[in-house]
Amino acid sequence: MNQEMDLDKIELYSAPPAEEPARQYYFMAKCREWVKKFISKNGRCPTACVTTFGCQMNARDSEKLEGILKKVGYETVSSEEADFVIFNTCTVRDNANQRVYGRLGELKGYKRRNPSMKIALCGCMMQEPSVIEKIRTSYPFVDLIFGTHNIYKFAELLCASFEAEGMLIDIWKDTDRIVEDLPVQRKYAFKSGINIMFGCNNFCSYCIVPYVRGRERSREPEDILREIRGLAADGVVEVMLLGQNVNSYGRNLKNPMTFAELLREVEKIEGLQRIRFMTSHPKDLSDDLIRVMKESRKICRHLHLPLQSGSDRILKQMNRRYTKEQYVDLALKIRREIPDIAITTDIIVGFPGETPEDLEETIDVVRTVKFDNAFTFIYSRRTGTPAAAMENQVPESQVKTGFDKLLKVVQDTAREQAAKYEGSVCEALIEEVNEESSRAEDTSRQMLVTGRLSNNMIVHVPGDASLVGKVVRVSLDECKGFYYLGTIRE
Ligand code: SAH
Ligand code: SF4
Ligand code: F3S
């Protein structure tokens, strides 16, 4: 795991060290002094709530924020009526932004009741100057704002905000830094996300991620492997390797290494049972990766391979750098090589200039590849991206009809794919007690637990909390469309 520092050994009377992560541990020790004062004044620990919007990358960042908050003495809670609330935001589509503004309105009411409450905002949305301007003018009760590049400085910023009057804003345009060994508070004891790289260099024309997450940077393989070994020793059985485009992992390292080579090393880690990764860009997916997946006992039978569109014209406009034929050939090759694999995808409907004929091309790919699941999104115009400046934006009404049509095909194919496995026996990692069954007042109803199959499908089986975190064999008795009802076969 991480090589964390002991806060008790930090000398607070000397100046903060310049090097990282020692500097951040110094500020954690300082924050802890503040927390101790809070406890003696109020007779209780201060509470903190971290709310996450967006993708797995943000979820992982939130675990790092919680790790620091816990280290300095906060009690982390799920209610936003807390002493410290931080929103880790997403800006990939406009509805993500609107949700943040809505929730900020609610926080205003809480802060009126608890004036010493502190509100912080971080994450991708904060990298947009127009957002900062809006918060400054319309949400002046926010105390601290920082971005994606300086998130490792959270302890230092928290400390500064205890001492500051008014809103503290610290946003960096970019960074080439990766700071290791900061504390992390995992959401699950038995599984964990691991960043293997940050940022993105692809500049798909609709996408804001490269602007808010900066240039692609890979972590050193030794740092990744050391972290995973530590996690495995701590009881983690499944890891999800995270990056915007994992297939280009390692290109910018001093000693370049491919993603397939990294996977081979991760496979060797004892105690680890399952390996997942997100996301793969089709243009960079190598035959070597297919081989590694095929030969592996630990890499899960699931590949998320975003298509975005099936029309060559639109793909070109999107700057995706593959054609419909290349995508289909790749997906079918993977299905041939690894027959039990599930392929899932992302699709955007309503990209500028998209016609019903273009959408038919996309639907054709869905039918040919038979996606096991697909996330379908309505195109959202992101300021500053090349697509936002395109003149032929598609009217919402036209998009909606096409979207519904696509969704129906996606659901039909997904159902068809799921039904294939009905009656078979396979391994599932039990992740949680099924909330509905544990709430059921009718005690004659069985308690269910929820497991995840290697192919990422969900199965509910009778069982109790003692199974959580275990990999068990289950029979998939009944397919319910997008999940199964099953029984444990031991
Ligand atoms: N790096 C990943 C995806 C990150 S964003 C990849 O390249 O696959 C997740 C998904 O959001 C994308 O796959 C895309 O389908 C969708 N998305 C990104 N920008 C969007 C936009 N402007 N409007 C609608 N959907 C968008
Ligand atoms: Fe966005 Fe494309 Fe990068 Fe994915 S690969 S994050 S869609 S620019
Ligand atoms: Fe959203 Fe940022 Fe992830 S924009 S999708 S949280 S990288």
Short mmCIF file of C-alpha atoms and ligand atoms in Angstrom, two decimals:
data_model
loop_
_atom_site.label_atom_id
_atom_site.label_comp_id
_atom_site.label_asym_id
_atom_site.label_seq_id
_atom_site.Cartn_x
_atom_site.Cartn_y
_atom_site.Cartn_z
CA MET A 1 0.00 0.00 0.00
CA ASN A 2 1.00 3.61 0.39
CA GLN A 3 3.99 4.58 2.41
CA GLU A 4 2.12 6.97 4.66
CA MET A 5 3.88 9.25 7.13
CA ASP A 6 3.17 9.41 10.85
CA LEU A 7 1.65 12.79 11.71
CA ASP A 8 2.89 12.54 15.32
CA LYS A 9 6.48 12.75 14.12
CA ILE A 10 6.01 16.01 12.25
CA GLU A 11 7.58 19.13 13.76
CA LEU A 12 5.05 21.93 13.28
CA TYR A 13 7.25 24.75 14.53
CA SER A 14 9.65 24.45 11.62
CA ALA A 15 8.79 25.74 8.15
CA PRO A 16 6.83 23.45 5.80
CA PRO A 17 9.13 21.20 3.74
CA ALA A 18 9.39 21.97 0.02
CA GLU A 19 9.33 18.40 -1.23
CA GLU A 20 6.23 16.22 -1.73
CA PRO A 21 4.52 14.35 -0.22
CA ALA A 22 6.28 15.48 3.01
CA ARG A 23 4.85 18.97 2.53
CA GLN A 24 1.28 17.67 2.45
CA TYR A 25 1.83 15.55 5.57
CA TYR A 26 3.07 18.69 7.32
CA PHE A 27 -0.21 20.43 6.44
CA MET A 28 -2.23 17.38 7.50
CA ALA A 29 -0.57 17.63 10.91
CA LYS A 30 -1.51 21.32 10.98
CA CYS A 31 -5.12 20.61 10.02
CA ARG A 32 -5.22 18.02 12.77
CA GLU A 33 -4.40 20.72 15.31
CA TRP A 34 -7.38 22.67 14.04
CA VAL A 35 -9.57 19.56 14.35
CA LYS A 36 -8.39 19.01 17.94
CA LYS A 37 -9.47 22.56 18.79
CA PHE A 38 -12.84 21.91 17.18
CA ILE A 39 -13.28 18.77 19.31
CA SER A 40 -12.44 20.50 22.58
CA LYS A 41 -14.82 23.35 21.74
CA ASN A 42 -17.75 21.28 20.47
CA GLY A 43 -17.27 17.97 22.26
CA ARG A 44 -17.43 16.01 18.99
CA CYS A 45 -15.45 15.31 15.82
CA PRO A 46 -16.14 17.59 12.87
CA THR A 47 -17.99 15.79 10.05
CA ALA A 48 -17.09 15.81 6.37
CA CYS A 49 -19.04 14.74 3.31
CA VAL A 50 -17.42 14.12 -0.07
CA THR A 51 -19.91 14.04 -2.96
CA THR A 52 -18.66 12.67 -6.26
CA PHE A 53 -19.95 13.45 -9.75
CA GLY A 54 -18.62 11.86 -12.93
CA CYS A 55 -16.40 8.93 -13.73
CA GLN A 56 -14.30 6.32 -11.91
CA MET A 57 -11.34 8.67 -12.04
CA ASN A 58 -13.25 11.16 -9.94
CA ALA A 59 -14.41 8.41 -7.60
CA ARG A 60 -10.78 7.50 -7.02
CA ASP A 61 -9.84 11.14 -6.44
CA SER A 62 -12.63 11.34 -3.85
CA GLU A 63 -11.13 8.39 -1.99
CA LYS A 64 -7.92 10.41 -1.79
CA LEU A 65 -9.80 13.44 -0.43
CA GLU A 66 -11.49 11.23 2.16
CA GLY A 67 -8.14 9.67 3.06
CA ILE A 68 -6.80 13.10 3.95
CA LEU A 69 -9.94 14.18 5.80
CA LYS A 70 -9.89 11.01 7.87
CA LYS A 71 -6.17 11.33 8.58
CA VAL A 72 -6.65 14.81 10.01
CA GLY A 73 -9.51 13.67 12.26
CA TYR A 74 -12.75 14.31 10.40
CA GLU A 75 -15.54 11.79 10.65
CA THR A 76 -16.70 11.09 7.08
CA VAL A 77 -20.48 10.99 6.69
CA SER A 78 -22.89 10.65 3.78
CA SER A 79 -25.19 13.54 4.75
CA GLU A 80 -24.41 16.92 3.22
CA GLU A 81 -25.52 18.59 6.47
CA ALA A 82 -21.89 18.32 7.62
CA ASP A 83 -19.19 20.68 8.90
CA PHE A 84 -17.22 20.30 5.68
CA VAL A 85 -18.77 19.45 2.32
CA ILE A 86 -16.79 19.03 -0.85
CA PHE A 87 -18.21 18.45 -4.34
CA ASN A 88 -15.84 16.66 -6.70
CA THR A 89 -17.37 17.80 -9.98
CA CYS A 90 -17.67 16.58 -13.59
CA THR A 91 -18.19 18.66 -16.72
CA VAL A 92 -18.29 16.04 -19.48
CA ARG A 93 -21.92 16.92 -20.31
CA ASP A 94 -23.92 19.98 -19.34
CA ASN A 95 -26.38 18.03 -17.17
CA ALA A 96 -23.45 17.13 -14.86
CA ASN A 97 -22.84 20.87 -14.36
CA GLN A 98 -26.51 21.63 -13.79
CA ARG A 99 -26.69 18.99 -11.05
CA VAL A 100 -23.80 20.66 -9.23
CA TYR A 101 -25.49 24.08 -9.35
CA GLY A 102 -28.74 22.56 -8.07
CA ARG A 103 -27.04 20.85 -5.17
CA LEU A 104 -25.07 24.00 -4.32
CA GLY A 105 -28.40 25.77 -3.86
CA GLU A 106 -29.34 23.18 -1.24
CA LEU A 107 -26.02 23.63 0.58
CA LYS A 108 -26.78 27.32 0.96
CA GLY A 109 -29.70 26.42 3.23
CA TYR A 110 -27.53 24.12 5.36
CA LYS A 111 -24.89 26.80 5.73
CA ARG A 112 -27.48 29.28 6.93
CA ARG A 113 -28.27 26.88 9.78
CA ASN A 114 -24.59 26.12 10.47
CA PRO A 115 -22.60 29.27 9.59
CA SER A 116 -19.24 27.66 10.46
CA MET A 117 -19.84 25.05 7.77
CA LYS A 118 -17.19 25.01 5.02
CA ILE A 119 -18.02 24.32 1.38
CA ALA A 120 -15.37 23.31 -1.15
CA LEU A 121 -15.53 22.55 -4.88
CA CYS A 122 -12.96 20.68 -6.93
CA GLY A 123 -12.74 18.47 -10.02
CA CYS A 124 -13.11 18.93 -13.75
CA MET A 125 -15.76 21.66 -13.76
CA MET A 126 -13.45 23.96 -11.81
CA GLN A 127 -10.93 23.95 -14.67
CA GLU A 128 -13.35 26.09 -16.70
CA PRO A 129 -12.90 29.84 -16.19
CA SER A 130 -16.59 30.53 -16.95
CA VAL A 131 -17.60 28.23 -14.08
CA ILE A 132 -15.34 30.02 -11.61
CA GLU A 133 -16.85 33.32 -12.67
CA LYS A 134 -20.36 32.04 -12.13
CA ILE A 135 -19.55 30.66 -8.68
CA ARG A 136 -17.86 33.90 -7.66
CA THR A 137 -20.94 35.91 -8.51
CA SER A 138 -23.86 33.55 -7.81
CA TYR A 139 -22.51 31.27 -5.04
CA PRO A 140 -20.35 33.54 -2.87
CA PHE A 141 -20.85 31.27 0.17
CA VAL A 142 -18.35 28.72 -1.26
CA ASP A 143 -15.11 28.73 0.80
CA LEU A 144 -12.56 26.82 -1.27
CA ILE A 145 -12.13 26.02 -4.96
CA PHE A 146 -9.35 24.02 -6.55
CA GLY A 147 -8.93 21.99 -9.73
CA THR A 148 -7.76 18.64 -11.04
CA HIS A 149 -4.03 19.42 -11.30
CA ASN A 150 -3.46 20.52 -7.71
CA ILE A 151 -5.74 18.04 -5.95
CA TYR A 152 -2.67 16.51 -4.30
CA LYS A 153 -2.37 19.84 -2.43
CA PHE A 154 -5.74 19.38 -0.71
CA ALA A 155 -4.25 19.30 2.82
CA GLU A 156 -2.37 22.53 2.20
CA LEU A 157 -5.45 24.22 0.74
CA LEU A 158 -7.69 23.02 3.56
CA CYS A 159 -5.25 24.46 6.04
CA ALA A 160 -5.14 27.76 4.17
CA SER A 161 -8.93 27.94 4.03
CA PHE A 162 -9.15 27.58 7.85
CA GLU A 163 -7.10 30.75 8.05
CA ALA A 164 -8.56 32.62 5.05
CA GLU A 165 -11.38 35.12 4.99
CA GLY A 166 -13.73 34.69 2.02
CA MET A 167 -13.40 32.46 -1.00
CA LEU A 168 -10.01 30.83 -1.65
CA ILE A 169 -9.42 29.88 -5.29
CA ASP A 170 -6.40 27.95 -6.59
CA ILE A 171 -6.60 26.63 -10.15
CA TRP A 172 -3.66 25.47 -12.25
CA LYS A 173 -3.72 25.35 -16.03
CA ASP A 174 -1.78 22.09 -16.31
CA THR A 175 0.82 20.00 -14.53
CA ASP A 176 3.39 17.33 -15.23
CA ARG A 177 3.52 16.25 -11.58
CA ILE A 178 2.34 13.02 -10.04
CA VAL A 179 2.57 12.93 -6.24
CA GLU A 180 2.71 9.44 -4.72
CA ASP A 181 2.01 8.08 -1.25
CA LEU A 182 -0.83 10.28 -0.03
CA PRO A 183 -3.47 8.65 2.19
CA VAL A 184 -6.50 6.97 0.59
CA GLN A 185 -9.77 5.93 2.19
CA ARG A 186 -11.18 3.08 0.07
CA LYS A 187 -14.92 2.81 -0.38
CA TYR A 188 -14.73 -0.98 -0.62
CA ALA A 189 -12.41 -3.19 1.44
CA PHE A 190 -12.12 -5.83 -1.28
CA LYS A 191 -11.83 -3.86 -4.52
CA SER A 192 -10.11 -0.69 -5.60
CA GLY A 193 -9.48 1.62 -8.53
CA ILE A 194 -5.84 2.39 -9.35
CA ASN A 195 -4.78 5.31 -11.49
CA ILE A 196 -2.24 4.16 -14.02
CA MET A 197 -2.28 7.41 -15.98
CA PHE A 198 -3.77 10.88 -15.88
CA GLY A 199 -5.03 13.24 -18.59
CA CYS A 200 -5.71 12.64 -22.27
CA ASN A 201 -4.01 13.60 -25.54
CA ASN A 202 -6.69 12.46 -27.95
CA PHE A 203 -8.77 15.60 -28.34
CA CYS A 204 -11.91 13.97 -29.67
CA SER A 205 -13.63 17.05 -31.04
CA TYR A 206 -16.69 16.87 -28.74
CA CYS A 207 -14.80 16.19 -25.54
CA ILE A 208 -13.73 18.56 -22.79
CA VAL A 209 -11.66 16.04 -20.81
CA PRO A 210 -8.25 16.90 -22.38
CA TYR A 211 -8.84 20.57 -21.50
CA VAL A 212 -9.77 19.92 -17.88
CA ARG A 213 -7.53 16.95 -17.11
CA GLY A 214 -4.45 18.07 -19.02
CA ARG A 215 -1.87 16.11 -21.00
CA GLU A 216 -1.42 12.40 -20.70
CA ARG A 217 0.99 11.28 -17.95
CA SER A 218 1.67 7.67 -16.97
CA ARG A 219 2.64 6.58 -13.49
CA GLU A 220 5.85 4.60 -13.14
CA PRO A 221 5.13 0.86 -13.28
CA GLU A 222 7.01 0.29 -10.00
CA ASP A 223 4.69 2.77 -8.23
CA ILE A 224 1.59 1.08 -9.66
CA LEU A 225 2.79 -2.43 -8.79
CA ARG A 226 3.87 -1.40 -5.29
CA GLU A 227 0.43 0.11 -4.69
CA ILE A 228 -1.38 -2.99 -5.95
CA ARG A 229 0.85 -5.35 -3.93
CA GLY A 230 0.00 -3.33 -0.84
CA LEU A 231 -3.71 -3.44 -1.66
CA ALA A 232 -3.61 -7.21 -2.20
CA ALA A 233 -1.86 -7.64 1.15
CA ASP A 234 -4.67 -5.56 2.64
CA GLY A 235 -7.37 -7.90 1.32
CA VAL A 236 -8.17 -6.37 -2.06
CA VAL A 237 -9.07 -9.11 -4.56
CA GLU A 238 -10.07 -6.96 -7.56
CA VAL A 239 -8.41 -3.91 -9.06
CA MET A 240 -9.63 -1.60 -11.81
CA LEU A 241 -6.75 0.08 -13.66
CA LEU A 242 -7.89 3.58 -14.56
CA GLY A 243 -6.98 5.93 -17.40
CA GLN A 244 -8.81 7.86 -20.13
CA ASN A 245 -7.03 5.71 -22.70
CA VAL A 246 -5.23 2.82 -21.01
CA ASN A 247 -4.06 1.48 -24.37
CA SER A 248 -1.55 4.30 -24.69
CA TYR A 249 -0.14 3.65 -21.20
CA GLY A 250 3.61 4.02 -20.81
CA ARG A 251 4.44 5.88 -23.99
CA ASN A 252 5.79 8.92 -22.17
CA LEU A 253 7.75 7.06 -19.49
CA LYS A 254 11.53 7.33 -19.30
CA ASN A 255 11.61 3.60 -20.01
CA PRO A 256 8.55 3.10 -22.19
CA MET A 257 6.32 0.14 -21.40
CA THR A 258 3.10 -0.98 -23.06
CA PHE A 259 -0.23 -1.55 -21.32
CA ALA A 260 -0.06 -5.25 -22.20
CA GLU A 261 3.35 -5.48 -20.51
CA LEU A 262 2.00 -3.75 -17.42
CA LEU A 263 -0.90 -6.21 -17.27
CA ARG A 264 1.51 -9.13 -17.36
CA GLU A 265 3.22 -7.73 -14.28
CA VAL A 266 -0.04 -7.05 -12.44
CA GLU A 267 -1.14 -10.63 -13.17
CA LYS A 268 1.81 -11.94 -11.14
CA ILE A 269 0.71 -10.23 -7.93
CA GLU A 270 -0.20 -12.83 -5.37
CA GLY A 271 -3.57 -12.62 -3.65
CA LEU A 272 -5.06 -10.56 -6.46
CA GLN A 273 -7.87 -12.47 -8.16
CA ARG A 274 -9.37 -10.09 -10.69
CA ILE A 275 -8.09 -7.32 -12.93
CA ARG A 276 -10.29 -4.82 -14.77
CA PHE A 277 -9.40 -1.69 -16.71
CA MET A 278 -11.08 1.41 -18.19
CA THR A 279 -11.12 2.88 -20.82
CA SER A 280 -9.76 1.42 -24.06
CA HIS A 281 -9.56 3.58 -27.16
CA PRO A 282 -10.14 1.37 -30.22
CA LYS A 283 -7.38 3.04 -32.24
CA ASP A 284 -4.68 1.91 -29.78
CA LEU A 285 -5.87 -1.59 -28.87
CA SER A 286 -3.02 -3.98 -29.73
CA ASP A 287 -2.97 -7.65 -30.64
CA ASP A 288 -0.61 -8.09 -27.74
CA LEU A 289 -3.36 -6.85 -25.39
CA ILE A 290 -5.83 -9.36 -26.84
CA ARG A 291 -3.23 -12.09 -26.32
CA VAL A 292 -2.58 -11.08 -22.72
CA MET A 293 -6.32 -11.02 -21.98
CA LYS A 294 -6.81 -14.39 -23.61
CA GLU A 295 -3.99 -16.05 -21.68
CA SER A 296 -4.78 -14.42 -18.37
CA ARG A 297 -6.53 -16.14 -15.49
CA LYS A 298 -7.19 -12.88 -13.71
CA ILE A 299 -8.17 -10.30 -16.33
CA CYS A 300 -11.95 -10.10 -16.39
CA ARG A 301 -13.91 -11.05 -19.48
CA HIS A 302 -15.07 -7.52 -20.10
CA LEU A 303 -13.87 -4.85 -22.47
CA HIS A 304 -15.32 -1.34 -22.57
CA LEU A 305 -14.63 -0.13 -26.09
CA PRO A 306 -16.29 3.21 -26.83
CA LEU A 307 -17.68 3.42 -30.36
CA GLN A 308 -19.20 6.95 -30.22
CA SER A 309 -20.58 6.63 -33.77
CA GLY A 310 -20.82 4.08 -36.56
CA SER A 311 -20.70 6.64 -39.37
CA ASP A 312 -17.30 7.17 -41.00
CA ARG A 313 -18.14 10.78 -41.74
CA ILE A 314 -19.06 11.52 -38.12
CA LEU A 315 -16.13 9.51 -36.74
CA LYS A 316 -13.82 11.68 -38.84
CA GLN A 317 -15.48 14.86 -37.57
CA MET A 318 -15.15 13.50 -34.05
CA ASN A 319 -11.41 12.95 -34.58
CA ARG A 320 -11.71 9.35 -33.39
CA ARG A 321 -9.15 8.09 -35.91
CA TYR A 322 -10.83 4.79 -36.83
CA THR A 323 -13.51 3.83 -39.34
CA LYS A 324 -16.68 1.82 -38.84
CA GLU A 325 -15.02 -1.12 -40.57
CA GLN A 326 -11.91 -0.94 -38.41
CA TYR A 327 -14.03 -0.84 -35.25
CA VAL A 328 -16.23 -3.76 -36.30
CA ASP A 329 -13.23 -5.84 -37.40
CA LEU A 330 -11.53 -5.22 -34.08
CA ALA A 331 -14.60 -6.06 -32.00
CA LEU A 332 -15.29 -9.25 -33.97
CA LYS A 333 -11.63 -10.28 -33.72
CA ILE A 334 -11.84 -9.90 -29.93
CA ARG A 335 -15.05 -11.93 -29.82
CA ARG A 336 -13.38 -14.64 -31.91
CA GLU A 337 -10.28 -14.79 -29.73
CA ILE A 338 -12.10 -14.56 -26.40
CA PRO A 339 -15.59 -16.00 -26.98
CA ASP A 340 -16.93 -15.43 -23.46
CA ILE A 341 -15.98 -11.73 -23.38
CA ALA A 342 -18.56 -8.99 -22.87
CA ILE A 343 -18.03 -5.90 -24.99
CA THR A 344 -19.67 -2.69 -23.82
CA THR A 345 -19.55 0.74 -25.37
CA ASP A 346 -20.37 4.45 -25.29
CA ILE A 347 -22.39 6.11 -28.05
CA ILE A 348 -23.12 9.77 -28.67
CA VAL A 349 -26.30 10.76 -30.52
CA GLY A 350 -26.77 14.18 -32.07
CA PHE A 351 -23.18 15.17 -32.86
CA PRO A 352 -23.19 18.25 -35.16
CA GLY A 353 -24.24 17.30 -38.68
CA GLU A 354 -25.47 13.82 -37.71
CA THR A 355 -28.30 12.67 -40.00
CA PRO A 356 -30.75 9.79 -39.55
CA GLU A 357 -28.60 7.88 -42.08
CA ASP A 358 -25.53 8.35 -39.87
CA LEU A 359 -27.49 6.98 -36.93
CA GLU A 360 -28.49 3.94 -39.00
CA GLU A 361 -24.76 3.22 -39.40
CA THR A 362 -24.38 3.30 -35.62
CA ILE A 363 -27.38 1.01 -35.16
CA ASP A 364 -25.85 -1.33 -37.70
CA VAL A 365 -22.68 -1.61 -35.59
CA VAL A 366 -24.77 -2.31 -32.46
CA ARG A 367 -26.52 -5.15 -34.30
CA THR A 368 -23.28 -6.55 -35.75
CA VAL A 369 -21.12 -6.40 -32.62
CA LYS A 370 -24.06 -7.24 -30.31
CA PHE A 371 -22.90 -5.08 -27.43
CA ASP A 372 -23.49 -6.58 -24.01
CA ASN A 373 -24.32 -3.09 -22.82
CA ALA A 374 -24.04 0.43 -24.14
CA PHE A 375 -24.16 3.85 -22.52
CA THR A 376 -25.96 6.19 -24.86
CA PHE A 377 -25.53 9.94 -24.49
CA ILE A 378 -27.16 12.92 -26.14
CA TYR A 379 -24.44 15.17 -27.53
CA SER A 380 -23.70 18.08 -25.22
CA ARG A 381 -22.05 21.21 -26.57
CA ARG A 382 -18.91 21.90 -24.52
CA THR A 383 -17.50 25.41 -24.74
CA GLY A 384 -13.97 25.50 -26.13
CA THR A 385 -14.13 22.16 -27.97
CA PRO A 386 -13.91 22.14 -31.80
CA ALA A 387 -17.37 20.56 -32.12
CA ALA A 388 -18.97 23.42 -30.19
CA ALA A 389 -17.93 25.78 -32.99
CA MET A 390 -19.42 23.58 -35.74
CA GLU A 391 -22.33 25.25 -37.45
CA ASN A 392 -24.65 22.32 -38.06
CA GLN A 393 -25.77 21.61 -34.46
CA VAL A 394 -28.71 19.17 -34.52
CA PRO A 395 -32.05 20.30 -33.04
CA GLU A 396 -32.99 18.56 -29.79
CA SER A 397 -36.29 17.18 -31.18
CA GLN A 398 -34.51 15.28 -33.95
CA VAL A 399 -31.98 13.94 -31.49
CA LYS A 400 -34.63 12.57 -29.14
CA THR A 401 -36.32 10.43 -31.80
CA GLY A 402 -32.99 8.96 -32.91
CA PHE A 403 -31.88 8.45 -29.34
CA ASP A 404 -35.01 6.42 -28.45
CA LYS A 405 -34.62 4.32 -31.54
CA LEU A 406 -31.00 3.52 -30.74
CA LEU A 407 -31.78 2.81 -27.10
CA LYS A 408 -34.33 0.19 -28.07
CA VAL A 409 -31.85 -1.67 -30.27
CA VAL A 410 -29.19 -1.44 -27.56
CA GLN A 411 -31.56 -2.89 -24.96
CA ASP A 412 -32.70 -5.70 -27.25
CA THR A 413 -29.13 -6.73 -28.03
CA ALA A 414 -28.05 -6.52 -24.39
CA ARG A 415 -30.99 -8.70 -23.33
CA GLU A 416 -30.21 -11.20 -26.04
CA GLN A 417 -26.56 -11.37 -24.98
CA ALA A 418 -27.43 -11.82 -21.30
CA ALA A 419 -29.85 -14.66 -22.04
CA LYS A 420 -26.97 -16.67 -23.54
CA TYR A 421 -25.51 -17.37 -20.12
CA GLU A 422 -28.74 -18.44 -18.39
CA GLY A 423 -28.26 -21.82 -16.74
CA SER A 424 -24.46 -21.69 -16.70
CA VAL A 425 -22.20 -21.75 -13.65
CA CYS A 426 -19.49 -19.13 -13.16
CA GLU A 427 -17.60 -17.10 -10.59
CA ALA A 428 -18.98 -13.98 -8.96
CA LEU A 429 -17.37 -11.51 -6.59
CA ILE A 430 -19.99 -10.73 -3.93
CA GLU A 431 -20.00 -6.95 -3.55
CA GLU A 432 -22.83 -6.05 -1.20
CA VAL A 433 -25.97 -7.05 0.60
CA ASN A 434 -28.90 -6.35 -1.65
CA GLU A 435 -30.51 -3.32 -0.04
CA GLU A 436 -34.03 -4.09 -1.06
CA SER A 437 -33.94 -7.60 0.36
CA SER A 438 -32.36 -6.43 3.62
CA ARG A 439 -35.08 -3.80 4.00
CA ALA A 440 -37.91 -6.23 3.27
CA GLU A 441 -40.28 -6.40 6.21
CA ASP A 442 -41.58 -9.75 5.12
CA THR A 443 -39.01 -11.90 6.94
CA SER A 444 -40.04 -14.97 5.01
CA ARG A 445 -38.28 -13.39 2.04
CA GLN A 446 -34.71 -14.47 1.63
CA MET A 447 -31.85 -12.06 2.15
CA LEU A 448 -29.96 -11.56 -1.12
CA VAL A 449 -26.41 -10.50 -1.88
CA THR A 450 -25.25 -8.94 -5.13
CA GLY A 451 -22.31 -10.32 -7.05
CA ARG A 452 -20.48 -9.26 -10.17
CA LEU A 453 -19.47 -11.75 -12.83
CA SER A 454 -16.19 -11.57 -14.67
CA ASN A 455 -18.15 -10.18 -17.66
CA ASN A 456 -19.46 -7.36 -15.44
CA MET A 457 -23.05 -8.64 -15.27
CA ILE A 458 -24.84 -8.61 -11.93
CA VAL A 459 -26.27 -11.64 -10.13
CA HIS A 460 -28.40 -11.69 -6.98
CA VAL A 461 -28.06 -14.82 -4.85
CA PRO A 462 -29.39 -15.83 -1.43
CA GLY A 463 -26.72 -15.13 1.18
CA ASP A 464 -25.60 -12.79 3.94
CA ALA A 465 -22.99 -10.14 4.70
CA SER A 466 -20.32 -12.75 5.50
CA LEU A 467 -20.01 -13.37 1.75
CA VAL A 468 -19.12 -9.79 0.85
CA GLY A 469 -15.64 -9.64 -0.71
CA LYS A 470 -15.55 -13.34 -1.58
CA VAL A 471 -15.36 -14.91 -5.02
CA VAL A 472 -17.90 -17.76 -5.16
CA ARG A 473 -19.28 -20.08 -7.81
CA VAL A 474 -22.87 -19.32 -8.73
CA SER A 475 -25.38 -20.81 -11.11
CA LEU A 476 -27.22 -18.25 -13.19
CA ASP A 477 -30.70 -19.70 -12.77
CA GLU A 478 -32.81 -16.98 -14.32
CA CYS A 479 -31.95 -14.07 -16.59
CA LYS A 480 -34.01 -10.99 -15.72
CA GLY A 481 -32.94 -8.92 -18.71
CA PHE A 482 -29.98 -7.00 -17.37
CA TYR A 483 -29.21 -9.13 -14.28
CA TYR A 484 -29.56 -12.70 -13.06
CA LEU A 485 -31.14 -14.47 -10.12
CA GLY A 486 -28.90 -17.33 -9.06
CA THR A 487 -27.75 -19.65 -6.31
CA ILE A 488 -24.36 -20.36 -4.79
CA ARG A 489 -22.81 -23.66 -5.83
CA GLU A 490 -20.15 -24.62 -3.37
N1 SAH B 1 -11.82 8.40 -22.22
C1 SAH B 1 -12.99 7.71 -22.42
C2 SAH B 1 -14.28 8.41 -22.14
C3 SAH B 1 -14.38 9.55 -21.21
S1 SAH B 1 -15.89 10.41 -21.22
C4 SAH B 1 -13.04 7.31 -23.87
O1 SAH B 1 -12.47 7.92 -24.71
O2 SAH B 1 -13.72 6.38 -24.14
C5 SAH B 1 -17.11 9.14 -21.21
C6 SAH B 1 -18.04 9.21 -22.34
O3 SAH B 1 -18.77 10.40 -22.33
C7 SAH B 1 -17.42 9.18 -23.72
O4 SAH B 1 -17.08 7.90 -24.14
C8 SAH B 1 -18.49 9.80 -24.58
O5 SAH B 1 -19.36 8.83 -25.09
C9 SAH B 1 -19.25 10.68 -23.62
N2 SAH B 1 -19.04 12.09 -23.93
C10 SAH B 1 -17.87 12.78 -23.89
N3 SAH B 1 -18.08 14.06 -24.29
C11 SAH B 1 -19.40 14.18 -24.57
C12 SAH B 1 -20.23 15.24 -25.04
N4 SAH B 1 -19.74 16.45 -25.29
N5 SAH B 1 -21.55 15.00 -25.18
C13 SAH B 1 -22.06 13.78 -24.93
N6 SAH B 1 -21.34 12.74 -24.51
C14 SAH B 1 -20.01 12.93 -24.33
FE1 SF4 B 2 -12.43 12.46 -24.33
FE2 SF4 B 2 -11.58 11.20 -26.48
FE3 SF4 B 2 -9.92 11.58 -24.43
FE4 SF4 B 2 -11.92 9.88 -24.20
S1 SF4 B 2 -10.20 9.69 -25.61
S2 SF4 B 2 -11.31 11.42 -22.71
S3 SF4 B 2 -13.53 10.84 -25.39
S4 SF4 B 2 -10.80 13.16 -25.75
FE1 F3S B 3 -16.31 13.97 -15.84
FE2 F3S B 3 -13.86 14.68 -15.47
FE3 F3S B 3 -14.47 12.13 -15.50
S1 F3S B 3 -15.26 15.63 -16.86
S2 F3S B 3 -16.21 12.06 -16.87
S3 F3S B 3 -15.16 13.59 -14.03
S4 F3S B 3 -12.60 13.05 -16.25
#
